[in-house]
XYZ file of C-alpha atoms in Angstrom:
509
model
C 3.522 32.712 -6.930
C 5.986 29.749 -7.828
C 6.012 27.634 -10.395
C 4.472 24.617 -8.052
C 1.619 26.815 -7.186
C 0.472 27.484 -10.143
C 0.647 23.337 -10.985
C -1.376 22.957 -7.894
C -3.995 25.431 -9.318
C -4.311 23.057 -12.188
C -4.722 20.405 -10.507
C -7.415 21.680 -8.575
C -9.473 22.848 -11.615
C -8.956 19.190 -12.884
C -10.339 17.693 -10.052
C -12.919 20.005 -9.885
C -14.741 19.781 -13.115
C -13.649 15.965 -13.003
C -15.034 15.938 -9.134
C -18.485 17.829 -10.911
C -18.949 15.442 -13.542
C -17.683 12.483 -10.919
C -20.728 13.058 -8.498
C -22.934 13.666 -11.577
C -22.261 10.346 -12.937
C -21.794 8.340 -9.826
C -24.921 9.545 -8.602
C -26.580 8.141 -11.761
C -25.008 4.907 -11.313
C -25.894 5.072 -7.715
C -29.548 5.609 -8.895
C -29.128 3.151 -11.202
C -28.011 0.790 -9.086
C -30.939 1.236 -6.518
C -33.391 1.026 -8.822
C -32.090 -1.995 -10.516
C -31.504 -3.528 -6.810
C -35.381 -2.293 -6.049
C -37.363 -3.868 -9.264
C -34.914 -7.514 -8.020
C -35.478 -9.488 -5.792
C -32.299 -9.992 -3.533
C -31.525 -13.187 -4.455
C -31.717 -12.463 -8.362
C -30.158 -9.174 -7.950
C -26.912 -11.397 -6.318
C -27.120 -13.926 -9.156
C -26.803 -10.964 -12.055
C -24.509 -9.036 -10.308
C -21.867 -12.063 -9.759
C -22.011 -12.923 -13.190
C -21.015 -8.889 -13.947
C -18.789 -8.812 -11.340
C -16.958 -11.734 -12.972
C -16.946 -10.325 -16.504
C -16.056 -6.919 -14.836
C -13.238 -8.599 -13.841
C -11.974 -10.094 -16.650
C -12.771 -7.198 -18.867
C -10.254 -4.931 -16.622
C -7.524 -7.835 -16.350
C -8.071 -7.648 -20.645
C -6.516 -4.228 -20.679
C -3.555 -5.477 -19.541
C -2.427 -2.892 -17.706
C -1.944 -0.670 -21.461
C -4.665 1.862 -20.364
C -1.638 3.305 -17.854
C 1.030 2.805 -20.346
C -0.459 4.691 -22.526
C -1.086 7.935 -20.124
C 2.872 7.488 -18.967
C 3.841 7.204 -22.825
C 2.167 9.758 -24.276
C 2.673 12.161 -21.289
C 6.812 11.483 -21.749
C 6.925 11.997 -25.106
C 7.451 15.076 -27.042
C 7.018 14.480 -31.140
C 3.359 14.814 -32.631
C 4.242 11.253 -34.209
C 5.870 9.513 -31.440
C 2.554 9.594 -29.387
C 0.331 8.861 -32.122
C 2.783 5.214 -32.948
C 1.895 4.770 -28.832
C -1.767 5.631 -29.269
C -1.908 3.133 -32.283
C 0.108 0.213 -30.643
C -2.432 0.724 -27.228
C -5.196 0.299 -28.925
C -4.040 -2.599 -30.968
C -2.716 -4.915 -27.574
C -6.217 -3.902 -26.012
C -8.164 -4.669 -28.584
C -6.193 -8.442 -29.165
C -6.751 -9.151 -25.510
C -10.369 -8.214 -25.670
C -10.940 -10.675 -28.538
C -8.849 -13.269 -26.952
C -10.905 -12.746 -23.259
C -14.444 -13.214 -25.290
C -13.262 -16.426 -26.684
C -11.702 -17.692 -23.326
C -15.281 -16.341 -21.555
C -16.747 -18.172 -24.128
C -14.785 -21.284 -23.867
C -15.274 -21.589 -20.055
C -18.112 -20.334 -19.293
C -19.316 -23.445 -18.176
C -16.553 -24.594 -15.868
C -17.155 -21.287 -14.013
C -20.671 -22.010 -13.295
C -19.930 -25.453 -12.253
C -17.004 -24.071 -9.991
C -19.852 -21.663 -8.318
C -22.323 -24.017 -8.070
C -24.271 -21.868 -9.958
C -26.071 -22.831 -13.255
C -27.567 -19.526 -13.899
C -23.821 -18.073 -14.457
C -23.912 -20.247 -17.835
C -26.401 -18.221 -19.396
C -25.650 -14.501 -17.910
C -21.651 -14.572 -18.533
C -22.682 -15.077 -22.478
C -25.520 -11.948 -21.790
C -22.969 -10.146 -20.676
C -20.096 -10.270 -22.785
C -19.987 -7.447 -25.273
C -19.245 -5.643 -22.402
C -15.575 -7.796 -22.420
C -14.785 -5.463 -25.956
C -16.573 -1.918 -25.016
C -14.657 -1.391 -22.009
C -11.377 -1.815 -22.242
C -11.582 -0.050 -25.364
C -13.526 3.121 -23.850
C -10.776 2.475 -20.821
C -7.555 2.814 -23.431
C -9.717 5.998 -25.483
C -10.093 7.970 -21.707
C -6.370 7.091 -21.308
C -5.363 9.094 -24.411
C -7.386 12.048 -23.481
C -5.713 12.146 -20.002
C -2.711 11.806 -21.528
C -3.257 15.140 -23.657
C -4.616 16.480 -20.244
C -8.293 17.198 -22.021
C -9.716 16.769 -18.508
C -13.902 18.409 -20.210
C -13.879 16.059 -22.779
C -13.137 12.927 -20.748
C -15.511 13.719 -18.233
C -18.120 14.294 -21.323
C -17.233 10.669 -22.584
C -17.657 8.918 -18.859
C -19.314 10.256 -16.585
C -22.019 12.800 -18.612
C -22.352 10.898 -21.958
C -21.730 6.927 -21.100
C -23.628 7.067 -18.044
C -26.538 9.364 -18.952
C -27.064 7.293 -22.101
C -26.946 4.030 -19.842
C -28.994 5.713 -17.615
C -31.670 6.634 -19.632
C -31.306 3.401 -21.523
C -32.342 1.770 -18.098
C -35.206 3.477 -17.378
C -37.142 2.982 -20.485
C -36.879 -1.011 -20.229
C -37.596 -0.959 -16.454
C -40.851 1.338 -17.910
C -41.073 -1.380 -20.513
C -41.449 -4.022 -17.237
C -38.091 -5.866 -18.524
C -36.152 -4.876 -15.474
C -33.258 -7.707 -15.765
C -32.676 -6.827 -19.107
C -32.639 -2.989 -18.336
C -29.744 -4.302 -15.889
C -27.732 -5.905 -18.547
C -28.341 -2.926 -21.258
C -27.123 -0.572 -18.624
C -23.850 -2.200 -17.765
C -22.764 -2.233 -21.274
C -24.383 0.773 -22.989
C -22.718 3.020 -20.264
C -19.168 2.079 -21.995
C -19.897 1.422 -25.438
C -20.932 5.697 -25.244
C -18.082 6.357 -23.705
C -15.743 5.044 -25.927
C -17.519 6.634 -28.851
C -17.733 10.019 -27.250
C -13.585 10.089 -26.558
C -13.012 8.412 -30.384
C -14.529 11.645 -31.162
C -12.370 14.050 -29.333
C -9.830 12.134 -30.052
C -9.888 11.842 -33.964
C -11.031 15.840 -33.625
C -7.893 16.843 -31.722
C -4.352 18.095 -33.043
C -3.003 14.631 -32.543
C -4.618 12.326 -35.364
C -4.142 15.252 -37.935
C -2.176 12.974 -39.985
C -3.226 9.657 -38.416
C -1.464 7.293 -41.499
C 1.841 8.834 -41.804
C 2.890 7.618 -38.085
C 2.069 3.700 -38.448
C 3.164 1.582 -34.885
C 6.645 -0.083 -35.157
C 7.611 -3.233 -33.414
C 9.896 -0.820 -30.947
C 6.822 1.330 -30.173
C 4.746 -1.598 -28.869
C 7.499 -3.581 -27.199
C 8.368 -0.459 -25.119
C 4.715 0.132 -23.858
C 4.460 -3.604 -23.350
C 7.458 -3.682 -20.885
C 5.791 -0.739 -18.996
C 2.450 -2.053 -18.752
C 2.742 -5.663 -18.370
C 4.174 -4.979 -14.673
C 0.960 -2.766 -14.369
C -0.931 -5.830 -16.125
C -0.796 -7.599 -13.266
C -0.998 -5.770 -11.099
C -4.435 -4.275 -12.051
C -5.481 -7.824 -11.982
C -3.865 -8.360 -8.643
C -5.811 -4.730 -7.554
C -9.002 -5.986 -9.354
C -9.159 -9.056 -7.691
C -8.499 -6.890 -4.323
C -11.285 -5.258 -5.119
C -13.646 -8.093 -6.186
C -12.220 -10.672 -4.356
C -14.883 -10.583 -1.640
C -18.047 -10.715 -4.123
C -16.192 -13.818 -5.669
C -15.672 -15.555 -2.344
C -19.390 -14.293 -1.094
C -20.481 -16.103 -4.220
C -18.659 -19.399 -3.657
C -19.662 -19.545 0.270
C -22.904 -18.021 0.604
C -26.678 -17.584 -0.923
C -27.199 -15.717 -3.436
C -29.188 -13.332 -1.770
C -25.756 -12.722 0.586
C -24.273 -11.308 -2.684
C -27.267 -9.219 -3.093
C -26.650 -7.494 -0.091
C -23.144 -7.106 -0.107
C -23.248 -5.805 -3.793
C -25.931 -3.466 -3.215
C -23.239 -1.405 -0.934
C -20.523 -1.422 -3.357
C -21.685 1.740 -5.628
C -21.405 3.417 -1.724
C -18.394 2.548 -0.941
C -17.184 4.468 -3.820
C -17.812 7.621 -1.677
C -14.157 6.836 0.361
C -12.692 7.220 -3.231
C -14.531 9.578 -5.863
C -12.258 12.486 -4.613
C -9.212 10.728 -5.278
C -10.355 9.648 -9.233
C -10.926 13.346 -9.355
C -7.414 14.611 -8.653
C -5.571 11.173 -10.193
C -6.930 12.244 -13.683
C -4.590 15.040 -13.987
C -2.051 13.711 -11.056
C 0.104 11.137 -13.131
C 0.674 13.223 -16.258
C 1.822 16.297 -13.998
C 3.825 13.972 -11.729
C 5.386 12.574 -14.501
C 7.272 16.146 -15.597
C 8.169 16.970 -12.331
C 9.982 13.586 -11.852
C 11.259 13.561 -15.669
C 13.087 17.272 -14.982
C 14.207 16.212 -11.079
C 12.287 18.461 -9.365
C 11.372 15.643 -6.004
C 10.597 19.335 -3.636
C 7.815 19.910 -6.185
C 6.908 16.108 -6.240
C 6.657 16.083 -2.833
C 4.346 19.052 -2.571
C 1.857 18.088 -4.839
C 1.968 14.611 -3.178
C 1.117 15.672 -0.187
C -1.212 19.288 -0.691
C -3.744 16.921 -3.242
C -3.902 14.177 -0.073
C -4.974 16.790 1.514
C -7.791 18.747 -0.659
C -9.027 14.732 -0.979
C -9.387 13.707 2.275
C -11.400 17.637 2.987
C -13.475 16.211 0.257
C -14.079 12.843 0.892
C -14.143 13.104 5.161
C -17.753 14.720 5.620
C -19.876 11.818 3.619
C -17.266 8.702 4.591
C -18.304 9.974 8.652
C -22.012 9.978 7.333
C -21.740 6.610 5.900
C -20.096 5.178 8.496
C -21.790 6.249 11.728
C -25.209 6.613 10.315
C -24.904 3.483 7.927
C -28.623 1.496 8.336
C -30.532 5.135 7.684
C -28.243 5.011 4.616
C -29.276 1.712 3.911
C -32.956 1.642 4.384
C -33.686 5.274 2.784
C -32.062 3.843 -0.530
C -32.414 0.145 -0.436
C -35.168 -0.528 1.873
C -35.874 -2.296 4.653
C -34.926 -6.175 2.975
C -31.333 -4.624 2.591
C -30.704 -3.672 6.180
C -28.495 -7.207 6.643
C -25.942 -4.758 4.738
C -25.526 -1.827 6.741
C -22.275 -3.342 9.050
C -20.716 -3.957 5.471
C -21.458 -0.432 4.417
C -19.844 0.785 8.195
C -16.558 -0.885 7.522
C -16.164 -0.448 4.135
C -17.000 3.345 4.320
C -13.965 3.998 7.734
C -11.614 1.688 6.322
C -11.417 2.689 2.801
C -10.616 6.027 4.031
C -7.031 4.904 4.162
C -6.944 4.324 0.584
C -8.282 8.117 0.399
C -5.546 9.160 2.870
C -2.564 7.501 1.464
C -3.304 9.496 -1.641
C -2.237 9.167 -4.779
C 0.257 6.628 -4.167
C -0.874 4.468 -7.197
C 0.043 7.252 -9.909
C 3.250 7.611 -7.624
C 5.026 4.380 -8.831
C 3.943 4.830 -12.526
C 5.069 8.860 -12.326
C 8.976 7.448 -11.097
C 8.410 4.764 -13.396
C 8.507 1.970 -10.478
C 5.692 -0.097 -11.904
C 6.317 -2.850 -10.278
C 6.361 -1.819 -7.258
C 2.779 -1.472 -7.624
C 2.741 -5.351 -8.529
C 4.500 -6.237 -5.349
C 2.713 -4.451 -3.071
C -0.690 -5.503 -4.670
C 0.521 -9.352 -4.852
C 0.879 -8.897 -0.905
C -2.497 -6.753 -0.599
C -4.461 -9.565 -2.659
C -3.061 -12.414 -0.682
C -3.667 -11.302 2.704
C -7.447 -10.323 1.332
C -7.548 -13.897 0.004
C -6.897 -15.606 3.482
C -9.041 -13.163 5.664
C -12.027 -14.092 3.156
C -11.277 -17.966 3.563
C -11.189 -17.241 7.725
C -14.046 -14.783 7.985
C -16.551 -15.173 5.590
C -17.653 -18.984 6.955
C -17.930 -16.911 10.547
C -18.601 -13.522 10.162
C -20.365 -13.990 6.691
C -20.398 -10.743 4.235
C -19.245 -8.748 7.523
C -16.125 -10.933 7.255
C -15.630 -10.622 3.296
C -15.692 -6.403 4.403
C -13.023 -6.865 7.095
C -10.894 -8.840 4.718
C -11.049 -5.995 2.106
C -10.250 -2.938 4.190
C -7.356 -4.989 5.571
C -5.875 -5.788 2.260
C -6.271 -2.247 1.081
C -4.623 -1.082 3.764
C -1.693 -3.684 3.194
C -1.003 -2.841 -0.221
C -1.369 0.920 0.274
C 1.034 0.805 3.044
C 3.740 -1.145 1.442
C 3.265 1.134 -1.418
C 3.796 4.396 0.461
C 6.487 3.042 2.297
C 8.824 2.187 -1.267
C 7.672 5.728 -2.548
C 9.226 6.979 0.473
C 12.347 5.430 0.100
C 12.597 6.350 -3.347
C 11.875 10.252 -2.903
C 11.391 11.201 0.478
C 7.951 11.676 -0.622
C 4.949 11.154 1.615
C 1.154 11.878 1.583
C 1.074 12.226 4.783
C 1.044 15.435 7.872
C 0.516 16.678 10.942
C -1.923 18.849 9.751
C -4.148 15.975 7.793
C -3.522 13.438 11.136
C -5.452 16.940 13.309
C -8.144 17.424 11.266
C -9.187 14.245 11.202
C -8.767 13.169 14.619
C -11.000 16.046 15.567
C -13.601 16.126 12.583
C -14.003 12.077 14.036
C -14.530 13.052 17.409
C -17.124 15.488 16.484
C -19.058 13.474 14.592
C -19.246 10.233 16.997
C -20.369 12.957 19.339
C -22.952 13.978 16.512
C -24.043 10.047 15.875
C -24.847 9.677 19.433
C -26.924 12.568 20.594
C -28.992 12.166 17.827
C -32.070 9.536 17.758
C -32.481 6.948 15.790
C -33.253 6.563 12.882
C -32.322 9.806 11.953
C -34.055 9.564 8.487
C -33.481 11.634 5.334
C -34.119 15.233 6.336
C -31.608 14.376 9.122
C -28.534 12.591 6.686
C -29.585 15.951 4.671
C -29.103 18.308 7.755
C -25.688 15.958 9.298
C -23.868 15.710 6.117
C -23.829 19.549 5.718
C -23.427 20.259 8.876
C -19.965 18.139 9.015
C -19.300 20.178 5.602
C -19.420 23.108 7.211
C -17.277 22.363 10.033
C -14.458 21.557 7.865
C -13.391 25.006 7.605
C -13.808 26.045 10.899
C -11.701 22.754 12.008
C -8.845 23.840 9.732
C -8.377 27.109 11.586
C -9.099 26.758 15.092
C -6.779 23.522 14.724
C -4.265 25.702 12.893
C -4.242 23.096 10.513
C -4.351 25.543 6.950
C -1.134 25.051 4.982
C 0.506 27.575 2.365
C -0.664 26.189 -0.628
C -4.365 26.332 0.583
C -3.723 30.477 0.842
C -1.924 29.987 -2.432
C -5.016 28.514 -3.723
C -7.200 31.305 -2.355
C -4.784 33.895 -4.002
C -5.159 32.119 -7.271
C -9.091 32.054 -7.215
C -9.099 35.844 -6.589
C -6.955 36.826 -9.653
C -8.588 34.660 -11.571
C -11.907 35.584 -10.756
C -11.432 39.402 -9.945
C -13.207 39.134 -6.548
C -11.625 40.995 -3.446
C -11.212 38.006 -0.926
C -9.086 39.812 1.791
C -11.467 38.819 4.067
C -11.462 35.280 3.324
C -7.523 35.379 3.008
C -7.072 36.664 6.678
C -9.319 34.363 7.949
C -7.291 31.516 6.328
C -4.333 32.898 7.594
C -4.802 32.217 11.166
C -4.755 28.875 10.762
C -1.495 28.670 8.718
């Protein structure tokens, strides 16, 4: 087996024990959120969730893009001390910006509630903003340990310790009867763990052996500064993309309109947890095979890991989509319904964003940052308009149309500069087959069935469309080498005998 083979093996064992701990940890927060959107009433549920979604924001646009830098930097460089100086100077811009966002939150909190039209904002943003140090702090810790590739540990830190501490913090105040507060304990317990659970790997691990004889230099953090201030804005440009509609939902609509439109938004996540699972390992990989020339290899594990994700992700975005009010009333209940069209279009167009891969980690990996910033700037602005045109008319349906179409704006420009750069694309013949047919199978599915379907039948759909995956692959001859590669590299590592499985694979290379 070549040498890309056996990269692509370790990529998939990333994403798998980060795709484990991913669905353990978004299913928590999906629990979490439905029972915090349960024990609210919609309208109050929209009112504390706006004033998150706006310190959310500003908490992510206060890492100032050094969370990425940091993963790049560390990745590139070689000397024990050289990556500790970087490690030092990330945590020191984060940790100014975080200061300086509390103080600006703190300063204007009261403009922002008059801008809303929304008094209640005064009191929550202040509730609410510990959370403005805790996570982009956690966010720049994680970033180390993917940057030393420590793929168990990180997961550990997010998505087992952070969120099952937040988790468990929630329940015992919503057993306490203080269900609000459980809310706002939740939100900010979940990173505050996190960040103390990869402080510990991290002051554990080879790198801090000798933490004070490699002090930051001036050099150190203007060089990570003029890599992540491109990617500064544009993770506020991809925040705001990504928030955007809450903000404008907020500003145009009822309250309880932002109850129902936020109380999709943990499901939506389901177009995307497969690609967090393969990016954690993606960019630091990427960024050797570019940094030694090798574009054939680049190329390859560009487009094999769009693959694996979109097998991953395709079964529960078809479920979401086509069988979106069961989805909605099983969780949410029957007052939540008014989302389900949101959860429909959200859930099929996102799944762009899963198929044009990893083009994100891309840009940073050929060190085109701002690329990223362009393409973003383009993606927010178009997002912006649609939400000024569609929200007065179509209402939170609108705000959802607006999204998807600035996703797929920004994606698209993205792929299409990472193709002129490399030659590289995320894209096949084989992906554009497979999902052509696993579509047409499962509209067929959504309409013979009755409705509603309920949860025994979601249960009974969703595995069925799991297990058709396979069979699709073959009879559509749409299996490529590196899948077989894959299969070789489970059986020597595991010691089974999978002839049988191999020849089956085979005929549909």
């Amino acid at each position: 087996m070549n040498t890309h083979s056996s990269t692509l093996s370790k990529l998939a064992k990333s994403a798998a024990i980060v795709l484990l701990a991913t669905i353990f940890g978004n299913s928590i927060g999906l629990l979490a959120e439905v029972i915090i959107a349960r024990s609210l009433p919609p309208s109050v549920y929209g009112e504390i969730t706006l004033a998150y979604t706006i310190v959310f924001s500003l908490g992510t646009i206060s890492l100032l893009g050094v969370h990425q830098g940091i993963t790049r930097q560390i990745s590139a460089a070689e000397a024990g001390k050289r990556q500790i100086q970087i490690l030092y100077a990330g945590f020191s811009l984060v940790l100014l910006s975080a200061v300086v966002a509390i103080g600006g939150l703190y300063l204007s909190r009261g403009w922002i509630a008059n801008f809303m039209s929304a008094d209640y904002v005064y009191e929550y943003l202040l509730l609410l903003s510990p959370f403005l140090i805790v996570y982009p702090l956690s966010r720049a810790a994680l970033a180390t340990l993917r940057a030393q590739k420590r793929t168990l540990p990180a997961v550990i830190a997010q998505h087992i310790g952070g969120r099952g501490i937040a988790f468990t913090s929630l329940l015992l105040f919503i057993i306490g009867g203080r269900e609000f507060s459980g809310a706002i304990v939740y939100w900010i317990v979940g990173p505050l763990f996190a960040l103390v659970i990869a402080l510990y790997f991290i002051v554990t691990s080879e790198l801090l052996r000798s933490p004070f004889e490699t002090p930051p230099d001036k050099k150190t953090v203007r060089k990570l500064w003029d890599f992540s201030w491109p990617l500064a804005i544009g993770s506020g440009i991809f925040l705001l993309l990504n928030r955007v509609d809450i903000l404008m939902i907020g500003y145009f609509l009822p309250s309880n309109q932002v109850g129902y439109y936020r109380a999709v938004q943990p499901l939506k996540k389901i177009a995307t947890f497969a690609l967090g699972s393969f990016t954690f390992l993606f960019l630091p990989v990427a960024t050797e095979y570019y940094t030694e020339g090798d574009t054939d290899g680049l190329d390859q594990i560009f487009t094999i890991t769009t693959k694996w994700i979109l097998l991953i992700t395709l079964p529960p975005v078809l479920l979401f989509a086509l069988f979106s009010p069961d989805v909605i009333k099983i969780l949410f209940g029957d007052n939540y319904l008014p989302a389900a069209p949101v959860l429909t279009i959200l859930s099929a167009g996102l799944l762009f964003r899963a198929v044009s891969g990893l083009d994100g980690d891309m840009v940073k990996a050929i060190d085109r940052p701002r690329i990223e910033l362009f393409s973003g700037a383009l993606g927010l602005l178009s997002n912006i308009i649609l939400n000024f045109l569609l929200i007065p008319t179509f209402e939170i349906s609108g705000a959802a149309i607006a999204t998807v179409s600035g996703y797929i704006i920004y994606n698209g420009v993205e792929l299409i500069w990472i193709y002129h750069l490399t030659g590289g694309s995320p894209f096949s013949v084989n992906i554009a087959k497979h999902i052509g047919v696993m579509s047409v199978l499962a509209i067929l599915v959504s309409g013979i069935l009755p409705s509603p379907v309920g949860l025994v039948g979601l249960i009974a759909v969703g595995i069925s469309l799991t297990l058709l995956q396979p069979v699709v692959l073959i009879l559509t001859s749409s299996v490529d080498e590196a899948d077989l590669d894959l299969v070789r590299q489970i059986e020597s590592k595991t010691g089974k005998n999978l002839e049988i499985v191999k020849k089956i694979v085979k005929k549909g290379v």
